[in-house]
Structure formats: structure tokens, C-alpha cells
């Protein structure tokens, strides 16, 4: 095994902000993100590829285990491929929802969201982005390079991706067709890449609705020190 070298260290670019400005920015970002909603009804209008490319580069800034960056993103704006994805996803989801593969408890938990096996958004959204998690990579000599904290790394990257899409004024949905193996087949990805999440991206359809759900208040999700322990 060849020994790795330590990264050269360079000065960190960092500017402290006045506290008042930090708090303003924190509040503004929170309020912007609080407006984000998962959207299931998309307009057909195209979105600039550049937007998708920037969102993926933002996702690529995520920290990752041993800086392995264990993700591959596939963006699809070809209607034929979107259609193929929809047909394959609906085949699986039909099995889940009406073929008895989903437990009654699971179906009950999903009732408030009103989801079913129909996934028209996979065709109406102008772009689908699939994030693949690389379980390992190849070193070019037939050897495997181990990846660390793959689930955590890819999860963080997807969070940044969602924030970027929202911030640029587009909408998305974290879609999890199950099982997702068909994405690897349709998109021709190698065996070390597992589909992780599928994001339809676009503008909401005019008249799009979202469930009137509430987010947990701060006191329910944050405990300072030993509060409520
Ligand atoms: N994968 C299915 C079911 C589904 C599961 C959960 I958990 C959700 O929060 C939403 C949907 C689907 O996409 O319909």
C-alpha cells in the first residue's frame, strides 16, 4: 500500500461578523428556509442547467468521511429517460401501496401526506436529479478504496442541495421510490454506486398545494444543557 501524504495547510479565509449582523443573517436564513416545502406538483417549464449545476456544486461542498466525497449526481432532463424512470418507479410503488409490500402502519403514517403509487411529477418536473452514494471507489488498479461515513456524508450533501435549490427559487421533493435499484440500471451507474435519493426539480405548478403541516417548535427540538433531561 502506498502511503498517503498529509494535505499542505493553507491560511483559512474567514471573516468575523458583528454579532448583530450574525443574528440578522441567522434569522433571515431561518425564515427563508422555513418557507421551503416539499412540492409534488410541478410546472413543465424548463430550468436553466446552470442552476442544477450550481446546486450540485453546493452539495459537493459537504464535509465527508476522510474527504472521500462519496457521491455521484445524475441529472436527467431527457423526457424519454424521465418517462422510463417514472414507469419503473410506479411499478415498484404500486407493489408497495397496493401490492401489500408496505406495512399497514407505514400506510397509516403516510395517510396525512396523501401519497399514492402515482408519480406524475417524475415526468412533469423538467429535471430529475439522482444522488448516488458510493459505497467504495476504485483506485484504477482494480483495488477498492474504502469510504467512511457514507450515509452521513451523502445525507449532509443532500441537505445542502435542497437548501441550494430552495434558495435559488426552485422547488424539489425528496423522493424515495423503493427499492431504488432500477435507477442504477436505467442510468447506467456502476456496482459501487447505490441510489440514495431522487429529486424532481422545477417550478411549482400554478395552483400547486402542499399539506398544511406544522414544524416542531424550537422548545421541542432543542434542549440547552440539561433542560428536560
Ligand atoms: N416511497 C413512497 C412512500 C413514502 C414514504 C415516506 I417515509 C414518505 O415520507 C413519503 C412517501 C413514495 O414516495 O410515495
mmCIF file of C-alpha atoms and ligand atoms in Angstrom:
data_model
loop_
_atom_site.group_PDB
_atom_site.id
_atom_site.type_symbol
_atom_site.label_atom_id
_atom_site.label_comp_id
_atom_site.label_asym_id
_atom_site.label_seq_id
_atom_site.Cartn_x
_atom_site.Cartn_y
_atom_site.Cartn_z
ATOM 1 C CA UNK A 1 0.000 0.000 0.000
ATOM 2 C CA UNK A 2 1.345 3.438 -0.916
ATOM 3 C CA UNK A 3 1.410 5.833 1.975
ATOM 4 C CA UNK A 4 -0.771 8.937 1.687
ATOM 5 C CA UNK A 5 0.698 12.400 2.275
ATOM 6 C CA UNK A 6 -0.846 14.925 4.611
ATOM 7 C CA UNK A 7 -2.574 17.858 2.898
ATOM 8 C CA UNK A 8 -0.495 21.043 2.804
ATOM 9 C CA UNK A 9 -2.096 23.586 5.152
ATOM 10 C CA UNK A 10 -3.094 26.996 3.791
ATOM 11 C CA UNK A 11 -4.485 30.035 5.637
ATOM 12 C CA UNK A 12 -8.219 29.864 6.318
ATOM 13 C CA UNK A 13 -10.303 32.571 4.709
ATOM 14 C CA UNK A 14 -12.710 33.655 7.422
ATOM 15 C CA UNK A 15 -14.214 36.985 8.372
ATOM 16 C CA UNK A 16 -15.827 37.545 11.752
ATOM 17 C CA UNK A 17 -19.108 39.447 11.561
ATOM 18 C CA UNK A 18 -20.502 41.732 14.236
ATOM 19 C CA UNK A 19 -22.927 39.820 16.491
ATOM 20 C CA UNK A 20 -25.936 41.863 15.417
ATOM 21 C CA UNK A 21 -25.193 41.084 11.791
ATOM 22 C CA UNK A 22 -24.736 37.373 12.557
ATOM 23 C CA UNK A 23 -28.080 37.264 14.297
ATOM 24 C CA UNK A 24 -29.767 39.099 11.416
ATOM 25 C CA UNK A 25 -28.309 36.681 8.917
ATOM 26 C CA UNK A 26 -29.204 33.680 11.070
ATOM 27 C CA UNK A 27 -32.794 34.869 11.330
ATOM 28 C CA UNK A 28 -33.052 35.691 7.636
ATOM 29 C CA UNK A 29 -31.715 32.277 6.625
ATOM 30 C CA UNK A 30 -34.041 30.533 9.042
ATOM 31 C CA UNK A 31 -37.034 32.461 7.712
ATOM 32 C CA UNK A 32 -36.076 31.722 4.131
ATOM 33 C CA UNK A 33 -35.669 28.017 4.835
ATOM 34 C CA UNK A 34 -38.919 27.947 6.798
ATOM 35 C CA UNK A 35 -40.680 28.791 3.517
ATOM 36 C CA UNK A 36 -39.294 25.651 1.879
ATOM 37 C CA UNK A 37 -41.847 22.986 1.172
ATOM 38 C CA UNK A 38 -41.650 19.604 -0.494
ATOM 39 C CA UNK A 39 -43.511 20.013 -3.763
ATOM 40 C CA UNK A 40 -45.297 17.214 -5.619
ATOM 41 C CA UNK A 41 -46.927 19.270 -8.390
ATOM 42 C CA UNK A 42 -44.548 20.761 -10.930
ATOM 43 C CA UNK A 43 -44.885 23.085 -13.923
ATOM 44 C CA UNK A 44 -43.345 21.793 -17.148
ATOM 45 C CA UNK A 45 -41.264 24.972 -17.654
ATOM 46 C CA UNK A 46 -37.576 24.190 -18.165
ATOM 47 C CA UNK A 47 -34.997 25.294 -15.620
ATOM 48 C CA UNK A 48 -31.505 26.509 -16.564
ATOM 49 C CA UNK A 49 -28.954 23.702 -16.417
ATOM 50 C CA UNK A 50 -26.642 26.178 -14.732
ATOM 51 C CA UNK A 51 -28.979 26.255 -11.699
ATOM 52 C CA UNK A 52 -28.783 22.480 -11.333
ATOM 53 C CA UNK A 53 -25.019 22.573 -11.783
ATOM 54 C CA UNK A 54 -24.591 25.181 -9.044
ATOM 55 C CA UNK A 55 -26.843 23.226 -6.672
ATOM 56 C CA UNK A 56 -24.739 20.118 -7.230
ATOM 57 C CA UNK A 57 -21.556 22.077 -6.640
ATOM 58 C CA UNK A 58 -23.078 23.400 -3.407
ATOM 59 C CA UNK A 59 -23.895 19.817 -2.404
ATOM 60 C CA UNK A 60 -20.297 18.946 -3.222
ATOM 61 C CA UNK A 61 -19.106 21.347 -0.517
ATOM 62 C CA UNK A 62 -20.470 18.961 2.142
ATOM 63 C CA UNK A 63 -17.978 17.560 4.636
ATOM 64 C CA UNK A 64 -17.408 13.842 4.078
ATOM 65 C CA UNK A 65 -15.687 10.955 5.833
ATOM 66 C CA UNK A 66 -11.911 11.199 5.158
ATOM 67 C CA UNK A 67 -12.870 13.740 2.473
ATOM 68 C CA UNK A 68 -13.768 10.888 0.119
ATOM 69 C CA UNK A 69 -16.724 12.860 -1.335
ATOM 70 C CA UNK A 70 -18.596 9.591 -1.796
ATOM 71 C CA UNK A 71 -21.320 10.849 -4.141
ATOM 72 C CA UNK A 72 -22.237 10.899 -7.807
ATOM 73 C CA UNK A 73 -25.094 13.072 -9.056
ATOM 74 C CA UNK A 74 -27.001 12.244 -12.223
ATOM 75 C CA UNK A 75 -29.169 14.993 -13.694
ATOM 76 C CA UNK A 76 -31.823 13.968 -16.215
ATOM 77 C CA UNK A 77 -33.679 16.397 -18.469
ATOM 78 C CA UNK A 78 -34.276 13.960 -21.341
ATOM 79 C CA UNK A 79 -38.052 13.268 -21.483
ATOM 80 C CA UNK A 80 -37.511 9.679 -22.646
ATOM 81 C CA UNK A 81 -35.322 8.856 -19.643
ATOM 82 C CA UNK A 82 -37.704 10.645 -17.251
ATOM 83 C CA UNK A 83 -40.530 8.516 -18.649
ATOM 84 C CA UNK A 84 -38.512 5.335 -18.158
ATOM 85 C CA UNK A 85 -37.805 6.379 -14.552
ATOM 86 C CA UNK A 86 -41.492 7.097 -13.926
ATOM 87 C CA UNK A 87 -42.623 3.741 -15.326
ATOM 88 C CA UNK A 88 -40.067 1.822 -13.241
ATOM 89 C CA UNK A 89 -40.762 3.849 -10.069
ATOM 90 C CA UNK A 90 -44.521 3.431 -10.389
ATOM 91 C CA UNK A 91 -44.102 -0.320 -10.895
ATOM 92 C CA UNK A 92 -42.273 -0.562 -7.561
ATOM 93 C CA UNK A 93 -44.533 1.905 -5.747
ATOM 94 C CA UNK A 94 -47.645 0.089 -6.950
ATOM 95 C CA UNK A 95 -46.271 -3.050 -5.301
ATOM 96 C CA UNK A 96 -45.684 -1.030 -2.120
ATOM 97 C CA UNK A 97 -49.014 0.757 -1.910
ATOM 98 C CA UNK A 98 -51.459 -1.744 -3.402
ATOM 99 C CA UNK A 99 -49.455 -4.965 -3.758
ATOM 100 C CA UNK A 100 -49.110 -5.349 0.016
ATOM 101 C CA UNK A 101 -45.384 -4.627 0.349
ATOM 102 C CA UNK A 102 -45.948 -1.661 2.702
ATOM 103 C CA UNK A 103 -46.997 -2.448 6.254
ATOM 104 C CA UNK A 104 -50.400 -1.179 7.439
ATOM 105 C CA UNK A 105 -48.565 1.031 9.989
ATOM 106 C CA UNK A 106 -46.489 2.597 7.247
ATOM 107 C CA UNK A 107 -49.535 3.270 5.090
ATOM 108 C CA UNK A 108 -51.230 4.791 8.124
ATOM 109 C CA UNK A 109 -48.225 7.080 8.736
ATOM 110 C CA UNK A 110 -48.392 8.271 5.121
ATOM 111 C CA UNK A 111 -52.150 8.918 5.129
ATOM 112 C CA UNK A 112 -51.806 12.599 6.161
ATOM 113 C CA UNK A 113 -49.489 13.202 3.191
ATOM 114 C CA UNK A 114 -51.957 11.660 0.756
ATOM 115 C CA UNK A 115 -49.246 9.993 -1.341
ATOM 116 C CA UNK A 116 -50.011 7.009 -3.546
ATOM 117 C CA UNK A 117 -48.237 4.979 -6.243
ATOM 118 C CA UNK A 118 -48.829 7.522 -8.999
ATOM 119 C CA UNK A 119 -45.692 9.598 -9.606
ATOM 120 C CA UNK A 120 -46.570 12.001 -12.466
ATOM 121 C CA UNK A 121 -44.025 14.517 -11.130
ATOM 122 C CA UNK A 122 -41.273 12.223 -12.427
ATOM 123 C CA UNK A 123 -42.326 13.291 -15.915
ATOM 124 C CA UNK A 124 -43.759 16.773 -15.389
ATOM 125 C CA UNK A 125 -40.752 18.130 -13.496
ATOM 126 C CA UNK A 126 -38.281 19.371 -16.128
ATOM 127 C CA UNK A 127 -35.323 17.838 -14.339
ATOM 128 C CA UNK A 128 -34.671 14.828 -12.109
ATOM 129 C CA UNK A 129 -31.512 14.653 -10.034
ATOM 130 C CA UNK A 130 -30.476 11.340 -8.535
ATOM 131 C CA UNK A 131 -27.861 11.253 -5.814
ATOM 132 C CA UNK A 132 -25.855 8.017 -5.723
ATOM 133 C CA UNK A 133 -23.850 7.036 -2.652
ATOM 134 C CA UNK A 134 -20.516 5.420 -3.446
ATOM 135 C CA UNK A 135 -20.012 2.513 -1.011
ATOM 136 C CA UNK A 136 -16.368 2.470 -2.134
ATOM 137 C CA UNK A 137 -14.359 3.715 -5.105
ATOM 138 C CA UNK A 138 -11.830 2.097 -7.422
ATOM 139 C CA UNK A 139 -8.175 3.070 -7.402
ATOM 140 C CA UNK A 140 -7.654 2.475 -11.113
ATOM 141 C CA UNK A 141 -5.609 -0.692 -10.486
ATOM 142 C CA UNK A 142 -8.586 -2.883 -9.741
ATOM 143 C CA UNK A 143 -8.378 -2.181 -5.998
ATOM 144 C CA UNK A 144 -11.163 -0.817 -3.809
ATOM 145 C CA UNK A 145 -10.755 2.403 -1.831
ATOM 146 C CA UNK A 146 -12.750 2.286 1.384
ATOM 147 C CA UNK A 147 -15.244 5.085 2.051
ATOM 148 C CA UNK A 148 -16.212 6.195 5.552
ATOM 149 C CA UNK A 149 -19.445 7.573 6.975
ATOM 150 C CA UNK A 150 -21.043 7.298 3.559
ATOM 151 C CA UNK A 151 -24.640 7.664 4.797
ATOM 152 C CA UNK A 152 -23.817 10.707 6.902
ATOM 153 C CA UNK A 153 -21.757 12.364 4.154
ATOM 154 C CA UNK A 154 -24.324 11.851 1.427
ATOM 155 C CA UNK A 155 -27.163 12.891 3.755
ATOM 156 C CA UNK A 156 -25.428 16.175 4.520
ATOM 157 C CA UNK A 157 -24.739 16.764 0.813
ATOM 158 C CA UNK A 158 -28.412 16.200 0.007
ATOM 159 C CA UNK A 159 -29.400 18.698 2.716
ATOM 160 C CA UNK A 160 -27.168 21.329 1.187
ATOM 161 C CA UNK A 161 -28.571 20.500 -2.250
ATOM 162 C CA UNK A 162 -32.143 21.020 -1.026
ATOM 163 C CA UNK A 163 -31.206 24.346 0.594
ATOM 164 C CA UNK A 164 -29.490 25.494 -2.622
ATOM 165 C CA UNK A 165 -32.489 24.585 -4.777
ATOM 166 C CA UNK A 166 -34.816 26.457 -2.439
ATOM 167 C CA UNK A 167 -32.556 29.477 -2.156
ATOM 168 C CA UNK A 168 -32.375 29.888 -5.949
ATOM 169 C CA UNK A 169 -36.167 29.946 -6.186
ATOM 170 C CA UNK A 170 -36.862 26.422 -7.390
ATOM 171 C CA UNK A 171 -38.757 23.590 -5.746
ATOM 172 C CA UNK A 172 -37.950 19.953 -5.134
ATOM 173 C CA UNK A 173 -39.071 16.815 -3.350
ATOM 174 C CA UNK A 174 -37.031 14.133 -1.617
ATOM 175 C CA UNK A 175 -38.474 11.161 -3.413
ATOM 176 C CA UNK A 176 -37.656 7.640 -2.282
ATOM 177 C CA UNK A 177 -39.040 5.064 -4.679
ATOM 178 C CA UNK A 178 -38.454 1.734 -3.025
ATOM 179 C CA UNK A 179 -36.459 -0.311 -3.888
ATOM 180 C CA UNK A 180 -34.360 2.061 -5.989
ATOM 181 C CA UNK A 181 -32.174 -0.456 -7.846
ATOM 182 C CA UNK A 182 -33.863 0.413 -11.151
ATOM 183 C CA UNK A 183 -32.163 3.825 -11.093
ATOM 184 C CA UNK A 184 -28.742 2.224 -11.288
ATOM 185 C CA UNK A 185 -29.896 0.131 -14.246
ATOM 186 C CA UNK A 186 -31.638 2.949 -16.163
ATOM 187 C CA UNK A 187 -28.889 5.494 -15.510
ATOM 188 C CA UNK A 188 -26.075 3.023 -16.160
ATOM 189 C CA UNK A 189 -24.213 3.518 -12.886
ATOM 190 C CA UNK A 190 -21.577 1.058 -11.659
ATOM 191 C CA UNK A 191 -21.943 -1.508 -8.867
ATOM 192 C CA UNK A 192 -20.226 0.674 -6.223
ATOM 193 C CA UNK A 193 -22.942 3.336 -6.516
ATOM 194 C CA UNK A 194 -26.254 2.949 -4.690
ATOM 195 C CA UNK A 195 -29.202 5.253 -5.440
ATOM 196 C CA UNK A 196 -29.718 7.395 -2.326
ATOM 197 C CA UNK A 197 -32.393 9.997 -3.103
ATOM 198 C CA UNK A 198 -34.228 11.195 -6.189
ATOM 199 C CA UNK A 199 -35.093 14.892 -6.540
ATOM 200 C CA UNK A 200 -37.595 16.151 -9.104
ATOM 201 C CA UNK A 201 -36.766 19.827 -9.665
ATOM 202 C CA UNK A 202 -38.712 22.662 -11.204
ATOM 203 C CA UNK A 203 -41.186 25.431 -10.537
ATOM 204 C CA UNK A 204 -44.336 24.510 -8.652
ATOM 205 C CA UNK A 205 -47.371 24.072 -10.930
ATOM 206 C CA UNK A 206 -49.708 27.042 -10.804
ATOM 207 C CA UNK A 207 -52.243 26.244 -8.122
ATOM 208 C CA UNK A 208 -49.923 23.675 -6.514
ATOM 209 C CA UNK A 209 -50.961 22.764 -2.975
ATOM 210 C CA UNK A 210 -48.977 21.376 -0.046
ATOM 211 C CA UNK A 211 -50.175 19.648 3.115
ATOM 212 C CA UNK A 212 -50.896 22.132 5.904
ATOM 213 C CA UNK A 213 -48.301 20.626 8.205
ATOM 214 C CA UNK A 214 -46.522 22.279 11.117
ATOM 215 C CA UNK A 215 -42.899 22.082 12.131
ATOM 216 C CA UNK A 216 -41.992 21.273 15.706
ATOM 217 C CA UNK A 217 -41.296 24.426 17.724
ATOM 218 C CA UNK A 218 -37.770 25.150 18.932
ATOM 219 C CA UNK A 219 -38.501 24.045 22.506
ATOM 220 C CA UNK A 220 -39.468 20.607 21.214
ATOM 221 C CA UNK A 221 -36.281 20.096 19.222
ATOM 222 C CA UNK A 222 -33.637 21.965 21.250
ATOM 223 C CA UNK A 223 -32.605 21.394 24.850
ATOM 224 C CA UNK A 224 -29.905 23.692 26.241
ATOM 225 C CA UNK A 225 -27.602 21.797 28.596
ATOM 226 C CA UNK A 226 -29.631 19.569 30.952
ATOM 227 C CA UNK A 227 -33.047 21.049 30.159
ATOM 228 C CA UNK A 228 -35.810 18.468 30.141
ATOM 229 C CA UNK A 229 -33.347 15.662 30.907
HETATM 230 N N1 LIG B 1 -41.604 5.935 -1.285
HETATM 231 C C1 LIG B 1 -43.016 6.173 -1.239
HETATM 232 C C2 LIG B 1 -43.557 6.252 0.142
HETATM 233 C C3 LIG B 1 -43.194 7.389 1.006
HETATM 234 C C4 LIG B 1 -42.523 7.118 2.188
HETATM 235 C C5 LIG B 1 -42.274 8.100 3.068
HETATM 236 I I1 LIG B 1 -41.420 7.592 4.827
HETATM 237 C C6 LIG B 1 -42.668 9.433 2.806
HETATM 238 O O1 LIG B 1 -42.406 10.449 3.709
HETATM 239 C C7 LIG B 1 -43.336 9.710 1.622
HETATM 240 C C8 LIG B 1 -43.593 8.670 0.721
HETATM 241 C C9 LIG B 1 -43.408 7.375 -2.071
HETATM 242 O O2 LIG B 1 -42.525 8.133 -2.485
HETATM 243 O O3 LIG B 1 -44.588 7.558 -2.298
#
